[in-house]
CSV table of C-alpha atoms in Angstrom, one decimal:
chain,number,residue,atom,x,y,z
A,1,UNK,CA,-13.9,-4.4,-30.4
A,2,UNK,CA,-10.6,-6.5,-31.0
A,3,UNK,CA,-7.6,-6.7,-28.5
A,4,UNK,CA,-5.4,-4.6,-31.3
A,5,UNK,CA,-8.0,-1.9,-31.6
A,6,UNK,CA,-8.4,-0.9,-27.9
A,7,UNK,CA,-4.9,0.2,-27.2
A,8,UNK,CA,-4.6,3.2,-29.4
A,9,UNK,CA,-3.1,6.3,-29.0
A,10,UNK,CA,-6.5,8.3,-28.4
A,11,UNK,CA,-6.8,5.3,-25.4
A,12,UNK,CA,-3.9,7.1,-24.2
A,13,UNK,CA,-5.3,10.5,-24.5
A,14,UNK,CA,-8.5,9.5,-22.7
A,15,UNK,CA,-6.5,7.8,-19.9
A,16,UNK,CA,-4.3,10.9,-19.1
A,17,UNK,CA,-7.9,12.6,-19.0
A,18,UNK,CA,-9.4,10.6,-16.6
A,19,UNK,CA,-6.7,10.7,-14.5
A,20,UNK,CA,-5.8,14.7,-14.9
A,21,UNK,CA,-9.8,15.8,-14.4
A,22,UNK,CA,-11.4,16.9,-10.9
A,23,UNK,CA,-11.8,19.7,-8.6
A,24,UNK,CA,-8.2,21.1,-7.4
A,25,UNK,CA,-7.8,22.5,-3.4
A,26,UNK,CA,-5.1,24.7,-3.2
A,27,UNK,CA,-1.8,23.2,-1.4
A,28,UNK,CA,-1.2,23.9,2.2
A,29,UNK,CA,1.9,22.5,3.2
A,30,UNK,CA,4.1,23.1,6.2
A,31,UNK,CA,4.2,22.3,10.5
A,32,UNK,CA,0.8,21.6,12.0
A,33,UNK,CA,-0.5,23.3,14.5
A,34,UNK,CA,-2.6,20.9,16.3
A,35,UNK,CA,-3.1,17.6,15.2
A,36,UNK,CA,-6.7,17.9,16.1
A,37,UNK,CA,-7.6,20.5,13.9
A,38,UNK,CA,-4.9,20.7,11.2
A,39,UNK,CA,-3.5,17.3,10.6
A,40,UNK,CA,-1.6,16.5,7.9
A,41,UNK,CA,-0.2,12.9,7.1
A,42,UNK,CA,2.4,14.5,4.4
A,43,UNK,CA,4.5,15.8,7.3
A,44,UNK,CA,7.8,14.8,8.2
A,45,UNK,CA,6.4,15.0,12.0
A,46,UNK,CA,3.7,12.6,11.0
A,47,UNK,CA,6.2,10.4,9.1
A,48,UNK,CA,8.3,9.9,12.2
A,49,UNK,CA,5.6,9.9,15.0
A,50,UNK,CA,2.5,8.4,13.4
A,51,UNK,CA,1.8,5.7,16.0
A,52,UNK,CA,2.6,9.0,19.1
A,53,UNK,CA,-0.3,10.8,17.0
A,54,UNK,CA,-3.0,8.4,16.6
A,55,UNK,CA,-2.5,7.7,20.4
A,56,UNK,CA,-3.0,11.3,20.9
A,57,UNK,CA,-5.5,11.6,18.7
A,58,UNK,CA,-7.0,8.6,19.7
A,59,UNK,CA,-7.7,9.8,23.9
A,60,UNK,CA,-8.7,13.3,23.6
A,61,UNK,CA,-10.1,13.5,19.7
A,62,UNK,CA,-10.5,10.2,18.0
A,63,UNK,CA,-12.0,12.0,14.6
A,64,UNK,CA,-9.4,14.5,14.1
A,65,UNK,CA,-10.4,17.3,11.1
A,66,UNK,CA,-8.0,19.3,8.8
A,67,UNK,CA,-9.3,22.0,6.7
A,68,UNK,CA,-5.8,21.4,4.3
A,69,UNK,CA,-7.0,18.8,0.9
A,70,UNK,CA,-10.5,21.1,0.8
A,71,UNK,CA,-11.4,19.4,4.2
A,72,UNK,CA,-10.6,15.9,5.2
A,73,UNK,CA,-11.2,13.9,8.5
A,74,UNK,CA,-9.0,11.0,10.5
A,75,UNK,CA,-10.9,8.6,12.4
A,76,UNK,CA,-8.2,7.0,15.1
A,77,UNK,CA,-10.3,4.3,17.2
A,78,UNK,CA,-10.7,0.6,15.0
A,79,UNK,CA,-14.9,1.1,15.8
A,80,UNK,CA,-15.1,4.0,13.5
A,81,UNK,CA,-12.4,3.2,10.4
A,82,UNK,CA,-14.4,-0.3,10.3
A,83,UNK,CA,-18.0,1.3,10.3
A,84,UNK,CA,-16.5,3.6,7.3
A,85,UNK,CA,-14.6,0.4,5.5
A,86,UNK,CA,-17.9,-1.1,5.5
A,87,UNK,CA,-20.5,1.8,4.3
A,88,UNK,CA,-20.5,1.8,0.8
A,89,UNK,CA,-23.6,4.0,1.3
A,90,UNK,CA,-22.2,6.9,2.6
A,91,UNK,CA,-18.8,6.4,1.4
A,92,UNK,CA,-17.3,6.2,-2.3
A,93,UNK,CA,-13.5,4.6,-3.2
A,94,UNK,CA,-13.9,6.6,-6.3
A,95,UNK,CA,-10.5,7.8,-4.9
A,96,UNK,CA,-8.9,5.9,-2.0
A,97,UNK,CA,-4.9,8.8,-2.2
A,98,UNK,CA,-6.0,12.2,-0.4
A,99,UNK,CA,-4.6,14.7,-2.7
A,100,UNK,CA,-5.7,17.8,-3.5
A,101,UNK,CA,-7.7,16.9,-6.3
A,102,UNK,CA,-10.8,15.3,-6.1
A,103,UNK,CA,-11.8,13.2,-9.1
A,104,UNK,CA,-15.4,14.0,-11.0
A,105,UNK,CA,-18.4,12.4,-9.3
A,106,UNK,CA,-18.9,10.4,-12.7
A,107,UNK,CA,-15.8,8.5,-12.0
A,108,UNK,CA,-18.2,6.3,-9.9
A,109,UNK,CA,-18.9,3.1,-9.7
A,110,UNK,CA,-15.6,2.5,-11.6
A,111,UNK,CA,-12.5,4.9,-11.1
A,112,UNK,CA,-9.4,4.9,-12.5
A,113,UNK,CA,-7.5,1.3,-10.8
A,114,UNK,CA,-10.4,-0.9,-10.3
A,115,UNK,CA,-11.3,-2.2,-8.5
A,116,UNK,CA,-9.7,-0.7,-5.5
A,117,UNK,CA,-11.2,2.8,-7.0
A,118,UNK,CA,-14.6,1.4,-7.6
A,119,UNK,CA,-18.0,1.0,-5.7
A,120,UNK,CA,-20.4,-1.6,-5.7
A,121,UNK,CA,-21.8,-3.3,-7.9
A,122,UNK,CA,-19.3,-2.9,-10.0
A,123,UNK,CA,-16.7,-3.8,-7.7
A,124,UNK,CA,-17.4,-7.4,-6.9
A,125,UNK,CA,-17.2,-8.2,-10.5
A,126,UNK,CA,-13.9,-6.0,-11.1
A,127,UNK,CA,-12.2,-7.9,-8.0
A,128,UNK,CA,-13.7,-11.3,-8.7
A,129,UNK,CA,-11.7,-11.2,-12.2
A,130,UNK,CA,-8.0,-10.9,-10.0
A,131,UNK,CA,-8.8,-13.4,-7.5
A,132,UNK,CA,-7.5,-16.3,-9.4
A,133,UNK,CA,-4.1,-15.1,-9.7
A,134,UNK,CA,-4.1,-14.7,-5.9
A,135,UNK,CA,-5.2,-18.0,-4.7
A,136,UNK,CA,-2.5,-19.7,-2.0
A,137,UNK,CA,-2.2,-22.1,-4.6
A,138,UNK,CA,-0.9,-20.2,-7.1
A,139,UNK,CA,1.2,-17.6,-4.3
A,140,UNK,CA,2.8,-20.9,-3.3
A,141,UNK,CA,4.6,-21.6,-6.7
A,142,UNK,CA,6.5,-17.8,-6.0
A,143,UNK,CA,7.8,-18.7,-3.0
A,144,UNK,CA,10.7,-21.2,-4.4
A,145,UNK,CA,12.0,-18.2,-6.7
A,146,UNK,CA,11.1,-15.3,-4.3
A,147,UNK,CA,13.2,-17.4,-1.5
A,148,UNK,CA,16.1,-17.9,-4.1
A,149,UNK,CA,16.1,-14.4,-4.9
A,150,UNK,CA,16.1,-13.4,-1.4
A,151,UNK,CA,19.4,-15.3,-0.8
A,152,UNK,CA,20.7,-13.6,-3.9
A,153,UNK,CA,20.4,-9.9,-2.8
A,154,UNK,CA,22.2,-11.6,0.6
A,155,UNK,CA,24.7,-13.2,-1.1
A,156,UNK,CA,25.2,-9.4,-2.9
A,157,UNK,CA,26.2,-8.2,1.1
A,158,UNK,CA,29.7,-9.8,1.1
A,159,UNK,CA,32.5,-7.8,2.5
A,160,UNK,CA,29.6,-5.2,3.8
A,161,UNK,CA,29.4,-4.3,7.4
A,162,UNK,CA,26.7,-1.9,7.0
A,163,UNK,CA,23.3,-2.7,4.5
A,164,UNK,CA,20.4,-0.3,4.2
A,165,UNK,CA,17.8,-3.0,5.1
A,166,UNK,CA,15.1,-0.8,3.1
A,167,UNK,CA,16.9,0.0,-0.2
A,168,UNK,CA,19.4,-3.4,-0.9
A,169,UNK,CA,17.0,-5.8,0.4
A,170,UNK,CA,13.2,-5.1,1.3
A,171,UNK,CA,12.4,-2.9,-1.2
A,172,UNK,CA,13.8,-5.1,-4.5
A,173,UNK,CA,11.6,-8.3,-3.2
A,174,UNK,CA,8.1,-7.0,-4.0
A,175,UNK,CA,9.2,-5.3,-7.2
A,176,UNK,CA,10.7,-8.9,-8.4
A,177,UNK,CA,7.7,-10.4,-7.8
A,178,UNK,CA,5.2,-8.1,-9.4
A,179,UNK,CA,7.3,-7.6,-12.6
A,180,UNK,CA,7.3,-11.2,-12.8
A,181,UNK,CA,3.5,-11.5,-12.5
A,182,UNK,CA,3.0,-8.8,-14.6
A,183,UNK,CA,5.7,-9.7,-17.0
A,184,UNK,CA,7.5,-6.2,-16.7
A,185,UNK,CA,11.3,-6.1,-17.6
A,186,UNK,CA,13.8,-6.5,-14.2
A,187,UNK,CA,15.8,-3.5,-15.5
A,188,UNK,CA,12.8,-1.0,-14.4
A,189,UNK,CA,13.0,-1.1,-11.2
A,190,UNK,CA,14.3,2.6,-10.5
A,191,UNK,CA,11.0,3.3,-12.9
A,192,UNK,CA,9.0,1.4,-10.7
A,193,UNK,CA,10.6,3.1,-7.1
A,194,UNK,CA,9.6,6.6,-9.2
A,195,UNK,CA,6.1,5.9,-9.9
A,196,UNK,CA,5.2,4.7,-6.1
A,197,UNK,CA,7.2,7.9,-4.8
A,198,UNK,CA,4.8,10.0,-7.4
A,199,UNK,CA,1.5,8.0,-6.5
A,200,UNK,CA,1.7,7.9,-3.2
A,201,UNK,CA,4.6,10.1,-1.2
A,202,UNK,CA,4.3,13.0,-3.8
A,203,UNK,CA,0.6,13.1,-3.5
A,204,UNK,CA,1.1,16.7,-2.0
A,205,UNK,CA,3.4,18.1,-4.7
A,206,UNK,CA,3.0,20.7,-7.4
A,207,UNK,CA,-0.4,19.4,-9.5
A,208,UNK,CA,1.8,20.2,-12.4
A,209,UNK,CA,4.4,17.7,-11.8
A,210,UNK,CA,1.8,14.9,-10.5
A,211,UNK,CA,0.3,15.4,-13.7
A,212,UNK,CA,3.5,14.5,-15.8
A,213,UNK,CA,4.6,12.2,-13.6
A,214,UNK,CA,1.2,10.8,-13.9
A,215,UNK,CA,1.6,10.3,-17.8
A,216,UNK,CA,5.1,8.7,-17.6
A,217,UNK,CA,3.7,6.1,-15.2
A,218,UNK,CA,0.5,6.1,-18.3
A,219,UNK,CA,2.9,5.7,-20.8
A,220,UNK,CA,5.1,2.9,-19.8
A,221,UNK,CA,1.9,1.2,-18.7
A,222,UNK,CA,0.7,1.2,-22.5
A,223,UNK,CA,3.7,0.5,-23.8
A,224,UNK,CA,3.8,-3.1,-21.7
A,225,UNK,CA,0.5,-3.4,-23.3
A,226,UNK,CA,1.2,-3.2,-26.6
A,227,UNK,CA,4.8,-5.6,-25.8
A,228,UNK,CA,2.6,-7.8,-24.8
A,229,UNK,CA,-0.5,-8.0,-27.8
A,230,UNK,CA,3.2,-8.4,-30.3
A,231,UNK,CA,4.5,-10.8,-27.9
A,232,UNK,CA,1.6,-12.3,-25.8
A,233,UNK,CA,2.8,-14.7,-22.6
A,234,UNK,CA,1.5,-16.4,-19.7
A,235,UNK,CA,1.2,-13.8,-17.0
A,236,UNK,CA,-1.2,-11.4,-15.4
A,237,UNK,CA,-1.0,-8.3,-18.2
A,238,UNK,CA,-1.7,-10.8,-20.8
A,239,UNK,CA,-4.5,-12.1,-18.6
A,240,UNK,CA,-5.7,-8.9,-18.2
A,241,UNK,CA,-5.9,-7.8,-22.0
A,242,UNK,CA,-7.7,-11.2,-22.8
A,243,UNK,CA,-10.4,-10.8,-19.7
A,244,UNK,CA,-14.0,-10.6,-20.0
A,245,UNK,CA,-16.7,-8.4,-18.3
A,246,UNK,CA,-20.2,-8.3,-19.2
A,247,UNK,CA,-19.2,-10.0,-22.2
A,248,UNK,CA,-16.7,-7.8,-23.6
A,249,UNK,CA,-13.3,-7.2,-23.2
A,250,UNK,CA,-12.2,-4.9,-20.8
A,251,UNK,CA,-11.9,-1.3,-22.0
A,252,UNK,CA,-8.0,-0.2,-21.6
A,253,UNK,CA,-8.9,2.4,-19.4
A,254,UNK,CA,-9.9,-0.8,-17.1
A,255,UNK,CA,-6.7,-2.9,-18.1
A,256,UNK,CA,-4.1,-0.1,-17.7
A,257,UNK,CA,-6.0,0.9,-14.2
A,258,UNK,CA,-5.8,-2.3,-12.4
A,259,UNK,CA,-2.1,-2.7,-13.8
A,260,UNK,CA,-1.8,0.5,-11.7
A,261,UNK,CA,-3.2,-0.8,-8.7
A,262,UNK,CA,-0.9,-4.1,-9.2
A,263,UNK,CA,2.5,-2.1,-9.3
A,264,UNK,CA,1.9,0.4,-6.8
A,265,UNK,CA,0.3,-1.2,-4.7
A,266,UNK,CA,2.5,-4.7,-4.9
A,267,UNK,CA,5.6,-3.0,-4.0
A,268,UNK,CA,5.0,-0.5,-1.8
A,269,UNK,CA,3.2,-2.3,1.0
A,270,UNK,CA,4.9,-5.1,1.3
A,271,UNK,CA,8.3,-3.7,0.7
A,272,UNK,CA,7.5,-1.2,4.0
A,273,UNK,CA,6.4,-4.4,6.2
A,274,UNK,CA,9.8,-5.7,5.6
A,275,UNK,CA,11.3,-3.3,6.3
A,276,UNK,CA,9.3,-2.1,9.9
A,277,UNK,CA,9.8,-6.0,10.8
A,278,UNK,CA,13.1,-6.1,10.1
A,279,UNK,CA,13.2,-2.4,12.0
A,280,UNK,CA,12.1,-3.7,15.1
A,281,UNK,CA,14.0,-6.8,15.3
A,282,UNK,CA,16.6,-4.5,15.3
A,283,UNK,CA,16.0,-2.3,18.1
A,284,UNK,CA,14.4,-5.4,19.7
A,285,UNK,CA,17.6,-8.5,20.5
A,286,UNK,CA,15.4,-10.2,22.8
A,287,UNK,CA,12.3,-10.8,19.5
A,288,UNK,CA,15.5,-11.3,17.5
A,289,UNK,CA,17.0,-13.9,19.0
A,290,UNK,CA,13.6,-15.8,19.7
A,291,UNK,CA,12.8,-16.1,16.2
A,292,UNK,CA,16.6,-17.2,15.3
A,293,UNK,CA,16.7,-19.7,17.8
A,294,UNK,CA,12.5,-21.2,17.3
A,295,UNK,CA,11.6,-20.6,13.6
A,296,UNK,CA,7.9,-21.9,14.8
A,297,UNK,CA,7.3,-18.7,16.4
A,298,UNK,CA,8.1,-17.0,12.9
A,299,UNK,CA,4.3,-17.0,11.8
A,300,UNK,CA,2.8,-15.4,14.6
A,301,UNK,CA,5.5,-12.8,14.6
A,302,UNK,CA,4.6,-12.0,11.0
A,303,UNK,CA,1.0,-11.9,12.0
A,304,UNK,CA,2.1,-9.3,14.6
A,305,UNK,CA,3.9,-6.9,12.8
A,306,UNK,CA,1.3,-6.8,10.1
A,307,UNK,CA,-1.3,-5.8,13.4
A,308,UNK,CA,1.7,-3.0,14.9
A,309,UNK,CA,3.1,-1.5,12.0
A,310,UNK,CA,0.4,-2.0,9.2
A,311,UNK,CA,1.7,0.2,6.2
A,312,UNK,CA,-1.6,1.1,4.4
A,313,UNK,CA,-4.0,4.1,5.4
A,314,UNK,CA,-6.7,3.9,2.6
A,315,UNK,CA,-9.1,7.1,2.1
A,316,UNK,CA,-12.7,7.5,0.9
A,317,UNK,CA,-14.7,10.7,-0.2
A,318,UNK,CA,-18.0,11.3,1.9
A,319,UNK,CA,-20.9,10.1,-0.8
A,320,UNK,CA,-24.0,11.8,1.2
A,321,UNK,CA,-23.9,13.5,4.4
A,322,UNK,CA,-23.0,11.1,7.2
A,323,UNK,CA,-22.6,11.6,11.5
A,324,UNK,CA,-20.0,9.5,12.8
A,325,UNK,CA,-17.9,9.3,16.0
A,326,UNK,CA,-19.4,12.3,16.9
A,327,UNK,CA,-18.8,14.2,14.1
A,328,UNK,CA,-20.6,16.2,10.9
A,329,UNK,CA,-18.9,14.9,7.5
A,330,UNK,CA,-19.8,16.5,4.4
A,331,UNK,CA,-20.4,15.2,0.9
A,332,UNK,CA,-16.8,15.2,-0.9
A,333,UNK,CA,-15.1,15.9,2.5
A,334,UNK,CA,-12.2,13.2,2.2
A,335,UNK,CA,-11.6,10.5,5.4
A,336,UNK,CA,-8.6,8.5,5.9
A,337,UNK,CA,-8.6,5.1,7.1
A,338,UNK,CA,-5.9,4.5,9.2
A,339,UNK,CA,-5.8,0.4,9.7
A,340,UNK,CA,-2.6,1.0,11.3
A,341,UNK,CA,-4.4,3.0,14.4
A,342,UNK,CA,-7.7,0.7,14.2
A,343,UNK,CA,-4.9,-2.2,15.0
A,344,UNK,CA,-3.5,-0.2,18.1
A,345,UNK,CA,-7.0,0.8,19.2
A,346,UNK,CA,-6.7,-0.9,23.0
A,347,UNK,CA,-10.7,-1.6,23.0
A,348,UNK,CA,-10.1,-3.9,20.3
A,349,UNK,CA,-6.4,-5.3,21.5
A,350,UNK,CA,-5.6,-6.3,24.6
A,351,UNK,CA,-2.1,-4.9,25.1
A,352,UNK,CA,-2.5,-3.0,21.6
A,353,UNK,CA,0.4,-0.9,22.5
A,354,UNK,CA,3.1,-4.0,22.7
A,355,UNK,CA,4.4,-6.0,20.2
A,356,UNK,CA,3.7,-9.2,21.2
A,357,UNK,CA,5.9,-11.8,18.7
A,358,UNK,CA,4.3,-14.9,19.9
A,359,UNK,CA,0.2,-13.4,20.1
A,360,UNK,CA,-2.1,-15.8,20.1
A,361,UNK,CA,-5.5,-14.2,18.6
A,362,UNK,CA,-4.7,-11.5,16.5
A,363,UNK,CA,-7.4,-10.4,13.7
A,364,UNK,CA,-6.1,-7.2,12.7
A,365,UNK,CA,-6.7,-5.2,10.0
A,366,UNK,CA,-3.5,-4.6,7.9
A,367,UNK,CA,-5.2,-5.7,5.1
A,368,UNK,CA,-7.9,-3.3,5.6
A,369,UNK,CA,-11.6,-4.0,5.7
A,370,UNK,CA,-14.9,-4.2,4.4
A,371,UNK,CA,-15.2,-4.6,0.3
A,372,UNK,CA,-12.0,-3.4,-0.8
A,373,UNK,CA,-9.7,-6.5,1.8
A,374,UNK,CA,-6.1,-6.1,0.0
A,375,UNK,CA,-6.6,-9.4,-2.9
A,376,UNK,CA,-3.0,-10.0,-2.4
A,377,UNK,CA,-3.0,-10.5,1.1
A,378,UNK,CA,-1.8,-14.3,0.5
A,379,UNK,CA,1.1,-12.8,-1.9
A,380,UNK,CA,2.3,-9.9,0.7
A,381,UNK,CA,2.4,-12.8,3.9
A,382,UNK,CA,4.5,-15.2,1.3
A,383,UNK,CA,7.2,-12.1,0.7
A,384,UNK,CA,7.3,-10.8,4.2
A,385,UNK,CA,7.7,-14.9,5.1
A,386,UNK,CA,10.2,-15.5,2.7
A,387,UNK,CA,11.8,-12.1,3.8
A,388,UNK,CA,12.4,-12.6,7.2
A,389,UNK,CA,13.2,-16.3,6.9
A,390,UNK,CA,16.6,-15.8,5.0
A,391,UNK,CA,17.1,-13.0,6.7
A,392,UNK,CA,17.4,-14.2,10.1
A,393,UNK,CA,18.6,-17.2,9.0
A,394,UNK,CA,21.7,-16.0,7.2
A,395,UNK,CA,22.0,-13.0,9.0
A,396,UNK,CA,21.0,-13.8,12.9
A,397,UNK,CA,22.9,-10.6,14.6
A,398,UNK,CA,22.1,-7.6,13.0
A,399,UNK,CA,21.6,-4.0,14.4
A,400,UNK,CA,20.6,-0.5,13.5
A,401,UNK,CA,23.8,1.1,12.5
A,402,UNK,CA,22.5,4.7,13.2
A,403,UNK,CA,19.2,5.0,14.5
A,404,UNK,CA,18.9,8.7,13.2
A,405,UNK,CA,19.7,7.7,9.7
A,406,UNK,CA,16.3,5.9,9.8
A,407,UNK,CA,13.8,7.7,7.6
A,408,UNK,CA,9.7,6.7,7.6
A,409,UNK,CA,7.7,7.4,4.2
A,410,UNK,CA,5.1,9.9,4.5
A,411,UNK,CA,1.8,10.0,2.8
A,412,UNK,CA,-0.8,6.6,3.3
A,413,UNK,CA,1.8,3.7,3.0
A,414,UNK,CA,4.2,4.0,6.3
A,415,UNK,CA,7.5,2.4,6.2
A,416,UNK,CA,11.0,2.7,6.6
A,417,UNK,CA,13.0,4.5,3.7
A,418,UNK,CA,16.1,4.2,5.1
A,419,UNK,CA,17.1,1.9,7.1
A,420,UNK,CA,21.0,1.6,7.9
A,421,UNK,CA,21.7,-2.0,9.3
A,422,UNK,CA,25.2,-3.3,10.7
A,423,UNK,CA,25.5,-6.6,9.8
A,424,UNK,CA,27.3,-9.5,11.7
């Protein structure tokens, strides 16, 4: 099979298959009753109080259980979301966005944005293929234009007294830096704020609309493709086209899945840990000034907002019948994984409930753990870095402008949506 034959138009069709196919729950939407029977992670309460809830959860039910998504389960202490991160066993990532679909069973080892969606064996030779475009080495030579870009959406802030911290600064920062690894047009950035908002905050909607949304996110994926077999370049989607597995070429259902994983998951993340550090510098003058005044505390204080507000809950189906923490799960019942709750867990930290800005041992899990340890973790430190060193920099007295106006993401990547700052 030749690079120009793979990207057809029945590739397409097959793609929009793959990712369409699976059993559908019906949608149960609306207030929870109790959080220990009927949790949802979709609600606005959840949104707003998610660190309140796992607390909760964590002292009097530590494996919550919902019956809403066909039946999923929420593991709250860092003992049991690490024991599940690491039991490829019992647990498949043929899915890893509770929904209310639940992909086919012959999805597996693979699924449809490997290798995030894909179970060993297969995995380790899916992820070994993007760790050379992750190295520190090669994170390092973004930082010079990530860092001048930073100063530029800055620089865009004269004659403001009020910024949204979210939507003018942290969320543009990841989405320059992916579409420049990936060698997507700067112009699509509302297309790329649509498709995380559909993947991963609309994961509850209307199966119809996910579905269409779906194929637009498909569609402009394949169309970079085939931009980039007439017009070939040094970056990752041309990387991608060219790479080898087992020999051969990568089927497009493989290429156009991991470029998924790379947009969605590039962006989102790292633009909501910008914006929760920037979030509680805000609310918090005394961290503030600390860090403006003694840059050299800066890395720890990176270090310990990744540990207190983490932004990514991953999710596993049950693979086989498994007891843990106490509980029963079924085959095909979903569990989330919560790393932000395993990082608050106070058996694990001492002090888990502080923000500590200047912590000495801090081995948390924001970027998850087990197999599936976020690739880009060297990429998401250099942004939030970079971030919050022109930031406080340039602008050392900033403060929430209206701290009601501030509105958390729902769904499995937690972070501030927007975020009114007035600026000195």
């Amino acid at each position: 099979m030749t690079v120009d034959d793979r990207f057809t138009e029945e590739a397409r069709q097959e793609r929009l298959a793959q990712v369409q196919l699976g059993t559908v729950n019906e949608i149960v939407s609306g207030p929870v009753s109790d959080w220990t029977t009927d949790f949802s992670h979709f609600e606005e309460e959840y949104a707003e109080n998610a660190i309140e809830v796992w607390d909760d959860l964590r002292g009097r039910c530590p494996v919550a259980r919902t019956e809403r998504f066909g039946g999923a389960w929420l593991p709250t202490r860092y003992e049991d979301v690490a024991a599940i991160a690491y039991d490829t066993e019992h647990f498949t990532s043929r899915a890893i966005i509770v929904s209310n679909v639940r992909p086919p069973l012959d999805l597996a080892p693979v699924g449809v944005a490997p290798p995030i969606s894909s179970d060993p064996p297969f995995h380790h030779d899916a992820r070994k293929l993007l760790l050379p475009a992750f190295t520190k080495t090669n994170v390092a030579k973004q930082e010079i234009t990530t860092r001048a870009f930073c100063h530029s959406l800055i620089d865009g802030f004269a004659g403001r007294d009020v910024v949204d911290a979210a939507t003018d600064y942290g969320m543009y920062i990841p989405m320059r830096v992916i579409a420049d690894m990936l060698g997507f047009p700067q112009e699509d950035t509302e297309k790329f704020v649509r498709f995380v908002e559909n993947a991963l905050e609309g994961a509850n909607g209307p199966i119809e609309e996910r579905q269409e949304r779906g194929m637009a996110l498909s569609d402009y994926l394949f169309e970079q493709v085939r931009d980039h077999l007439d017009d070939p370049r040094d970056d990752l989607t041309t990387y991608l086209i060219n790479a080898e597995l087992y020999g051969q070429r990568l089927s497009p259902q493989h290429v156009v899945g991991t470029m998924t994983l790379l947009l969605i998951a590039g962006i989102d993340t790292t633009w909501s840990a910008i914006g929760a550090s920037l979030w509680h510098l805000a609310k918090n003058p005394q961290d503030r000034k600390r860090l403006v005044e003694d840059p050299s505390l800066r890395p720890k204080a990176v270090e310990e907002f990744l540990r207190a507000y983490a932004p990514v809950t991953m999710a596993r189906l049950v693979k086989e019948d498994v007891e843990l923490g106490g509980v029963q799960m079924k085959k095909e019942d979903w569990v989330l994984l919560p790393f932000p709750a395993a990082n608050r867990d106070p058996e694990r930290f001492e002090r888990a409930d502080e923000v500590i800005i200047d912590r000495e041992v801090n081995r948390h899990a924001a970027f998850g753990l087990g197999i599936h340890r976020c690739v880009g973790s060297h990429l998401a430190r250099m942004e939030l870095t970079v971030a919050l060193d022109v930031w406080l920099d340039r602008i050392p007295e900033f403060s929430l402008a209206d701290p009601d106006a501030v509105r958390w993401s729902a769904g499995q990547i937690r972070g501030p949506r927007a975020l009114p700052m007035r600026i000195g």
